[in-house]
mmCIF file of C-alpha atoms and ligand atoms in Angstrom:
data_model
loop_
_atom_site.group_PDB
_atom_site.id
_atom_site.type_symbol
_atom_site.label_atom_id
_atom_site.label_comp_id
_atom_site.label_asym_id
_atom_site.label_seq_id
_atom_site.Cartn_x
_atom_site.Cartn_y
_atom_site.Cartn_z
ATOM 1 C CA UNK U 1 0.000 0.000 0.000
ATOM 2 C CA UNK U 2 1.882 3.448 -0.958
ATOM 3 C CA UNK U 3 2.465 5.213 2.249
ATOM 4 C CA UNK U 4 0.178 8.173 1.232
ATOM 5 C CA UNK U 5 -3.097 5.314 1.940
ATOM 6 C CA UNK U 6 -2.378 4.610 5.352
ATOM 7 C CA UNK U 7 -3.089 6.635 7.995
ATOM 8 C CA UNK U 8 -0.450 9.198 10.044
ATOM 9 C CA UNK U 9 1.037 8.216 12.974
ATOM 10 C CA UNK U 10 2.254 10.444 15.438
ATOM 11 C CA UNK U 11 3.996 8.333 18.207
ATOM 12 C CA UNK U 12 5.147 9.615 21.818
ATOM 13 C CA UNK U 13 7.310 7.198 23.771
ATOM 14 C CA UNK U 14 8.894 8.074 26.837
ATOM 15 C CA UNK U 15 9.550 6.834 30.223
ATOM 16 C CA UNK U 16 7.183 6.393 32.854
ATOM 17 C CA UNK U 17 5.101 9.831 34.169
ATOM 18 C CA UNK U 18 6.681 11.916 31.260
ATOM 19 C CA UNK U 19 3.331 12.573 30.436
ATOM 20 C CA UNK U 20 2.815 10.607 27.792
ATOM 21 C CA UNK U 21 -0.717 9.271 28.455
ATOM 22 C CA UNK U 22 -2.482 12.623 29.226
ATOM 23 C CA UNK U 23 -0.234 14.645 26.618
ATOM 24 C CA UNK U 24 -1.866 11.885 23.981
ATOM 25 C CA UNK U 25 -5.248 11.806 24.947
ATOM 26 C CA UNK U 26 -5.215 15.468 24.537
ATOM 27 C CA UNK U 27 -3.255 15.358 21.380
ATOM 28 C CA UNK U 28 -5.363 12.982 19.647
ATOM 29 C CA UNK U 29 -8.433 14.648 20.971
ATOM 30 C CA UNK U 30 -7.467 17.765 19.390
ATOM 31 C CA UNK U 31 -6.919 16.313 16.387
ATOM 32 C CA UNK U 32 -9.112 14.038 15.995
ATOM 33 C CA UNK U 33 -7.080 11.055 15.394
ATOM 34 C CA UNK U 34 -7.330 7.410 17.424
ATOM 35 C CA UNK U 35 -5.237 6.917 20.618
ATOM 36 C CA UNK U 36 -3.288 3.334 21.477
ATOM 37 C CA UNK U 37 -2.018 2.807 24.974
ATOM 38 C CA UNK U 38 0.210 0.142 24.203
ATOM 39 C CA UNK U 39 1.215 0.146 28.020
ATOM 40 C CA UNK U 40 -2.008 -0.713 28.691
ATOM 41 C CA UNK U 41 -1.772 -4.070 26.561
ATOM 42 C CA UNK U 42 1.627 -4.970 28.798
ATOM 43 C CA UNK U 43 -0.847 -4.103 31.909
ATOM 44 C CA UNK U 44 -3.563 -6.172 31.035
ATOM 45 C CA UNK U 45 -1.215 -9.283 29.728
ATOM 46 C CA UNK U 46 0.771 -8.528 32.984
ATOM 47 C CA UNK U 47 -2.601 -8.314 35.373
ATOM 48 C CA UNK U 48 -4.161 -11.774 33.579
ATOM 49 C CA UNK U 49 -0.985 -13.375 34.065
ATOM 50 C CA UNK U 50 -0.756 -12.185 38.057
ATOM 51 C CA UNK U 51 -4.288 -13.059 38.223
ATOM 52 C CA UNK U 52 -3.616 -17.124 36.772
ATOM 53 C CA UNK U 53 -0.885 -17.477 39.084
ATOM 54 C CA UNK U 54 1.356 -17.886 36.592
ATOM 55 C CA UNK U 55 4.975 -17.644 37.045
ATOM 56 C CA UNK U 56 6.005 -13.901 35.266
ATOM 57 C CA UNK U 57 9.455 -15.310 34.007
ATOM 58 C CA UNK U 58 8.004 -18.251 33.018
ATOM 59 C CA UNK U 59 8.018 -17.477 28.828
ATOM 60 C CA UNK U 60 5.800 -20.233 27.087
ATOM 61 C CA UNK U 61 2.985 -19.640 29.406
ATOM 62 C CA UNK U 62 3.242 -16.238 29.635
ATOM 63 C CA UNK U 63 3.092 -16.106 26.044
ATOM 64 C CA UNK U 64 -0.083 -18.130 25.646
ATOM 65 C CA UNK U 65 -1.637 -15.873 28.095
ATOM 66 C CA UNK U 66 -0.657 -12.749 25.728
ATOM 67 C CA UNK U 67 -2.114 -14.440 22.863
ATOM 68 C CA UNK U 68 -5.106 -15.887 24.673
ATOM 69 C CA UNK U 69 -6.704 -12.722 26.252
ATOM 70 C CA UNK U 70 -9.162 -10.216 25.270
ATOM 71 C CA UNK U 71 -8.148 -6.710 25.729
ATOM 72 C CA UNK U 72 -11.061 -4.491 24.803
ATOM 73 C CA UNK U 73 -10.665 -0.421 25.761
ATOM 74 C CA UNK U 74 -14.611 1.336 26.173
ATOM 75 C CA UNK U 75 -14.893 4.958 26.915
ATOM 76 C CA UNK U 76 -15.702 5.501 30.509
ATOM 77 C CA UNK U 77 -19.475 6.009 30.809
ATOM 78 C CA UNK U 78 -19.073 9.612 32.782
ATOM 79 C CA UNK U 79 -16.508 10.526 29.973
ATOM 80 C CA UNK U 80 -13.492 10.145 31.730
ATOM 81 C CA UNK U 81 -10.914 7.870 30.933
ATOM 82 C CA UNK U 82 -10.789 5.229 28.808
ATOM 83 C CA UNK U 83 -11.468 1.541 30.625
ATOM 84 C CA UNK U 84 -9.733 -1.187 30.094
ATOM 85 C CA UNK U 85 -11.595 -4.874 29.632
ATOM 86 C CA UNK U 86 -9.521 -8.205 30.947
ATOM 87 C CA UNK U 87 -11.123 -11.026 29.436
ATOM 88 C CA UNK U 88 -14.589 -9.085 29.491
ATOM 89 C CA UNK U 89 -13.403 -7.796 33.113
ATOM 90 C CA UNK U 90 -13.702 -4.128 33.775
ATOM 91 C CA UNK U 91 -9.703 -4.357 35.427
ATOM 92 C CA UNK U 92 -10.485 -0.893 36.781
ATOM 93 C CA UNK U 93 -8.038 1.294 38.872
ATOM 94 C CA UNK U 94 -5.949 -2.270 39.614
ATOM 95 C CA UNK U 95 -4.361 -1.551 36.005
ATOM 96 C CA UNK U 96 -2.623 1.852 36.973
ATOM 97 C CA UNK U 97 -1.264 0.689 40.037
ATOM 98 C CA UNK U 98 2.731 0.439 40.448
ATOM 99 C CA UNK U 99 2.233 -3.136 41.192
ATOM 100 C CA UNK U 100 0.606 -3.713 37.601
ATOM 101 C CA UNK U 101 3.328 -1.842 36.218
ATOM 102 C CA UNK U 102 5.946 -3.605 37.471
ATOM 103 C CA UNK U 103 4.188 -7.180 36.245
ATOM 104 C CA UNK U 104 4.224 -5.405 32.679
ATOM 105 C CA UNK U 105 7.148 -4.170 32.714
ATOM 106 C CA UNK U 106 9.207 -8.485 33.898
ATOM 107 C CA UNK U 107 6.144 -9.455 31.254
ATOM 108 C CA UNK U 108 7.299 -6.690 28.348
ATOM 109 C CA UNK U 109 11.019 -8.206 28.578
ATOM 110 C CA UNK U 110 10.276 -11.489 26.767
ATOM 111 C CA UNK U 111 10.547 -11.040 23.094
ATOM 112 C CA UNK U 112 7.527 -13.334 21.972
ATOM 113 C CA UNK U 113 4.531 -11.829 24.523
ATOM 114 C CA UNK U 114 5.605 -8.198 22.409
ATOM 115 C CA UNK U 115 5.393 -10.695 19.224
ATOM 116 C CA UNK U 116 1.718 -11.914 20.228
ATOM 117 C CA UNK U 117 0.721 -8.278 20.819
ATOM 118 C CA UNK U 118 1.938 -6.673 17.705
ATOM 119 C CA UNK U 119 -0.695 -7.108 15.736
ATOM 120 C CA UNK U 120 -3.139 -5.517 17.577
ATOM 121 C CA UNK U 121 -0.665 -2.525 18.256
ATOM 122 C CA UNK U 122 -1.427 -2.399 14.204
ATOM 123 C CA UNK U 123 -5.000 -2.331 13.971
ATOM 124 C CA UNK U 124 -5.118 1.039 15.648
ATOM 125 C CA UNK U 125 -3.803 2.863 12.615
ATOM 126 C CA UNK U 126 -6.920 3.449 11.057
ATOM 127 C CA UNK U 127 -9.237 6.620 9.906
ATOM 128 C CA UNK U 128 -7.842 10.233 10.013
ATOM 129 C CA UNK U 129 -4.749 9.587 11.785
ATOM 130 C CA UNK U 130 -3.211 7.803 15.155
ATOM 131 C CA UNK U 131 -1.571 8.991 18.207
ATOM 132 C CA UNK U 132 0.217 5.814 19.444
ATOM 133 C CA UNK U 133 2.058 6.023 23.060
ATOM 134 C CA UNK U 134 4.527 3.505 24.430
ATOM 135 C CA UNK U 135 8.206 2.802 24.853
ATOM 136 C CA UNK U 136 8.803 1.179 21.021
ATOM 137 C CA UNK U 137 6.053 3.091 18.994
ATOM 138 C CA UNK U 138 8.913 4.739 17.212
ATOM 139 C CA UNK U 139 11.499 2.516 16.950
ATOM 140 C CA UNK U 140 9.720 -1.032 16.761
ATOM 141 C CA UNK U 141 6.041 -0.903 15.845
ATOM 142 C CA UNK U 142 5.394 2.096 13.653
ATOM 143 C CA UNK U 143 8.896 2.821 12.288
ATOM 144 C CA UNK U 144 7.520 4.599 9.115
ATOM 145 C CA UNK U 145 5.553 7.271 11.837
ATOM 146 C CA UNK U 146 5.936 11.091 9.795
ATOM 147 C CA UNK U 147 5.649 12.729 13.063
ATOM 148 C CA UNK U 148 7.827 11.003 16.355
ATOM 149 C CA UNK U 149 8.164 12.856 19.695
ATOM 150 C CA UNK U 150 10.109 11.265 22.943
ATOM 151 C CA UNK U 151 8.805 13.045 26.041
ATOM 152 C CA UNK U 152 11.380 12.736 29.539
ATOM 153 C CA UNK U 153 11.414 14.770 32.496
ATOM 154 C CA UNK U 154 13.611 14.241 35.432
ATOM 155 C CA UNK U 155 12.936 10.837 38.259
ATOM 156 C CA UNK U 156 11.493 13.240 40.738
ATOM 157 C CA UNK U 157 9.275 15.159 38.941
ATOM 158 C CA UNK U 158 8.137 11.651 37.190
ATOM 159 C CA UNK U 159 7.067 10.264 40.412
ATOM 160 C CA UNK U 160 5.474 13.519 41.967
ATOM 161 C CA UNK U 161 3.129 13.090 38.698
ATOM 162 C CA UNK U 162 2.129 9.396 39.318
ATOM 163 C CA UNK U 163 1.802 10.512 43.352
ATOM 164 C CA UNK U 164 -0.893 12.652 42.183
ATOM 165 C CA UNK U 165 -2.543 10.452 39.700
ATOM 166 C CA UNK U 166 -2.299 7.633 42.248
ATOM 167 C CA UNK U 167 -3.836 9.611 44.722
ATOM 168 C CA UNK U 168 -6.189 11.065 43.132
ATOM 169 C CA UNK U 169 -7.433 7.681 42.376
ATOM 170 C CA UNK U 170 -7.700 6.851 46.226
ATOM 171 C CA UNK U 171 -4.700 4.823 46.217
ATOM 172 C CA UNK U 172 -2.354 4.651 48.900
ATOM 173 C CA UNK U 173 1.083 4.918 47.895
ATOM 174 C CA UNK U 174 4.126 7.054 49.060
ATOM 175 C CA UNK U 175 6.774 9.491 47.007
ATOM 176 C CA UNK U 176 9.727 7.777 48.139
ATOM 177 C CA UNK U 177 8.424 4.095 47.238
ATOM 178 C CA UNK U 178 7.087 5.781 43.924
ATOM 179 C CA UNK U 179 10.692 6.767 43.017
ATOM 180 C CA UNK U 180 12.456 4.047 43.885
ATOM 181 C CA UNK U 181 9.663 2.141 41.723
ATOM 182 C CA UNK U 182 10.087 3.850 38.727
ATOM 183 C CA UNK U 183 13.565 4.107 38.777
ATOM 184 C CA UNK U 184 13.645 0.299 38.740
ATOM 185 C CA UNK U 185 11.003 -0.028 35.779
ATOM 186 C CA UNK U 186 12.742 2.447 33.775
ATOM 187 C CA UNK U 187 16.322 0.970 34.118
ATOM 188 C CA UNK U 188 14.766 -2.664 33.242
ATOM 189 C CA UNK U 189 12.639 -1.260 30.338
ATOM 190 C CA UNK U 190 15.563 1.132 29.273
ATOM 191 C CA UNK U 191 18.144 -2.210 29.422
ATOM 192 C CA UNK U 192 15.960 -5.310 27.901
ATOM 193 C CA UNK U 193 17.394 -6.382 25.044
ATOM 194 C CA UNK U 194 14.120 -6.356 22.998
ATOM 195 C CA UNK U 195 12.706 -2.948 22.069
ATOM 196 C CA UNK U 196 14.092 -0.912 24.637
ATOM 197 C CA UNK U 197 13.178 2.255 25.503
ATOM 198 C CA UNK U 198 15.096 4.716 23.552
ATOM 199 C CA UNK U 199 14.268 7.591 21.272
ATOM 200 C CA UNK U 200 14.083 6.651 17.370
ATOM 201 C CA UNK U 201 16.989 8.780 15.737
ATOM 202 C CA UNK U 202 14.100 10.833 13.892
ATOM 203 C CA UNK U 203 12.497 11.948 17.153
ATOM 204 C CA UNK U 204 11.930 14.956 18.979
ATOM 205 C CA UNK U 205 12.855 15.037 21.999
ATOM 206 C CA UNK U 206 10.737 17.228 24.504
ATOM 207 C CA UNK U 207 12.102 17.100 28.421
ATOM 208 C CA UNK U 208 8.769 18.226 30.006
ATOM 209 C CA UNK U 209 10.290 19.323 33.507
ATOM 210 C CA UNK U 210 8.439 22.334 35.008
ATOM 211 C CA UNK U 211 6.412 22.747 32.001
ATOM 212 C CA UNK U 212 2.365 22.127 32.486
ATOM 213 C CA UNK U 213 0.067 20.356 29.995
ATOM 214 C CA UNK U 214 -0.935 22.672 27.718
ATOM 215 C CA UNK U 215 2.547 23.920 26.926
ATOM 216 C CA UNK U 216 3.784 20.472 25.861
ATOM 217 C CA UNK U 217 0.557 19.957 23.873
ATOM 218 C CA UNK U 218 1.354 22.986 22.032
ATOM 219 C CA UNK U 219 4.868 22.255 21.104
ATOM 220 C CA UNK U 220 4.018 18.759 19.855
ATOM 221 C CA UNK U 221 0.335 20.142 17.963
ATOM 222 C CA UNK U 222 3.366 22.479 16.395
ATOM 223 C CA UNK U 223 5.607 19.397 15.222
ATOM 224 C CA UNK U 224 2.078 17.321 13.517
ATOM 225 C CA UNK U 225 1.243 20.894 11.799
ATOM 226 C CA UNK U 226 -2.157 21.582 11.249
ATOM 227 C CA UNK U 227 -4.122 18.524 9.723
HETATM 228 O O1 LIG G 1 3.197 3.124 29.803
HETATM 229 P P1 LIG G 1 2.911 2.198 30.962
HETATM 230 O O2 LIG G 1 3.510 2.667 32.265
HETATM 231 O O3 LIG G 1 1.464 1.897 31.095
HETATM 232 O O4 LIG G 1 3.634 0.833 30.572
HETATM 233 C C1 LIG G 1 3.762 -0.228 31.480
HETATM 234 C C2 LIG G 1 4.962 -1.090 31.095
HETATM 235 O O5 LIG G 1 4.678 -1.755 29.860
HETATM 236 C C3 LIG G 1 6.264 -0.334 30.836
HETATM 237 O O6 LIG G 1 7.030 -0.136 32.013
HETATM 238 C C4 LIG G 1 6.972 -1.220 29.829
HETATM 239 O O7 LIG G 1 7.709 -2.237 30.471
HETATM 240 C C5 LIG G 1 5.859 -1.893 29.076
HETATM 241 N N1 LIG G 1 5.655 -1.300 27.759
HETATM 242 C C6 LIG G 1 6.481 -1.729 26.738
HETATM 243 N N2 LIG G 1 6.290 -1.262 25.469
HETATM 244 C C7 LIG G 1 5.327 -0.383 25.214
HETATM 245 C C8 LIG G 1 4.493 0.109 26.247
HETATM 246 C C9 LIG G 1 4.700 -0.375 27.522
HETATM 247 O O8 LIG G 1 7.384 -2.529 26.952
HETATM 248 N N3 LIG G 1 5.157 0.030 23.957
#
């Protein structure tokens, strides 16, 4: 298919609480384009898995659990965020928690689970255009992206933003755990030797310390152009 039938892809990877989820949800929002939360495919392979009792290292069943379960996303009925369906299981709040991430993250390590989700990663690029947000959007899945942005801000101001989103979900967690957390997932994700996290050499890099929302919106409406 010439490259001029498929749709744009505009992908944001990035480390843990750089901001990518909420910078694309607004993104794609604004223009109109669909969003994948490819983290949120690790999360629910990672949660399914936890929930089996199955060993996380453990590769071959692992992997059948990656290709075996459902992953659905519905719009939350009050309009909020997006939920995400286990197996036709509303996993809720569960899915955001460190705990979850951490599962994705030993899960996300072995080469065929990111095989068995790869296709679906596809599927999203569809209609006007995509805004696709992960750690390998640029580099692995959707090398031939026109627009790629890598969004980093600094460990402490990463886990002050998951305190708050944490909290705000009535969770209990505290900042220093939170660090120490994310500093772990991001030096396992940044050192796997399957699509690790690293910037595509055609990306942008935005570091998104000290600057709110709408600014880094802006800057990366300003890279896409106007549609
Ligand atoms: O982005 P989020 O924090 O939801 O991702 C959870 C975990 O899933 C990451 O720490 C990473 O290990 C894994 N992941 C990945 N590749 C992606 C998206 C997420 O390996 N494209």
């Amino acid at each position: 298919m010439p490259r001029s039938a498929v749709a744009p892809v505009l992908t944001i990877d990035g480390p843990s609480g750089s901001g990518k989820g909420t910078i694309s949800r607004r993104v794609a929002d604004q223009l109109g384009w669909n969003l994948l939360d490819s983290g949120a495919l690790y999360r629910a392979v990672g949660y399914a898995a936890s929930m089996a009792g199955l060993d996380l290292s453990d590769a071959e069943a692992v992997t059948r659990c990656a290709e075996s379960t459902r992953i659905t996303f519905r719009p939350d009925a009050e309009g909020g965020e997006t939920r995400v369906y286990v197996n036709g299981h509303d996993a809720g709040d569960e899915l955001r928690t460190e705990t979850c991430g951490a599962a994705a993250s030993a899960i996300a390590a072995i080469p065929s689970v990111r095989k068995a989700l790869v296709d679906k990663q596809l599927s999203f690029r569809k209609g006007k255009g995509l805004v696709a947000d992960g750690r390998d959007m640029g580099t692995v899945i959707f090398p031939d992206a026109p627009h790629k942005v890598f969004l980093t801000a600094s460990a402490a101001e990463r886990a002050k933003r998951r305190y708050k989103q944490l909290k705000a979900k009535g969770l209990s967690v505290t900042l220093s755990s939170l660090l120490r957390e994310i500093e772990a997932r991001d030096a396992r994700d940044a050192s796997r030797s399957v699509a690790p996290l690293r910037p595509a050499d055609d990306a942008v890099t935005i570091d998104t310390t000290g600057l709110d929302i709408d600014a880094v919106v802006a800057k990366v409406l300003a890279l896409v152009g106007s549609p």
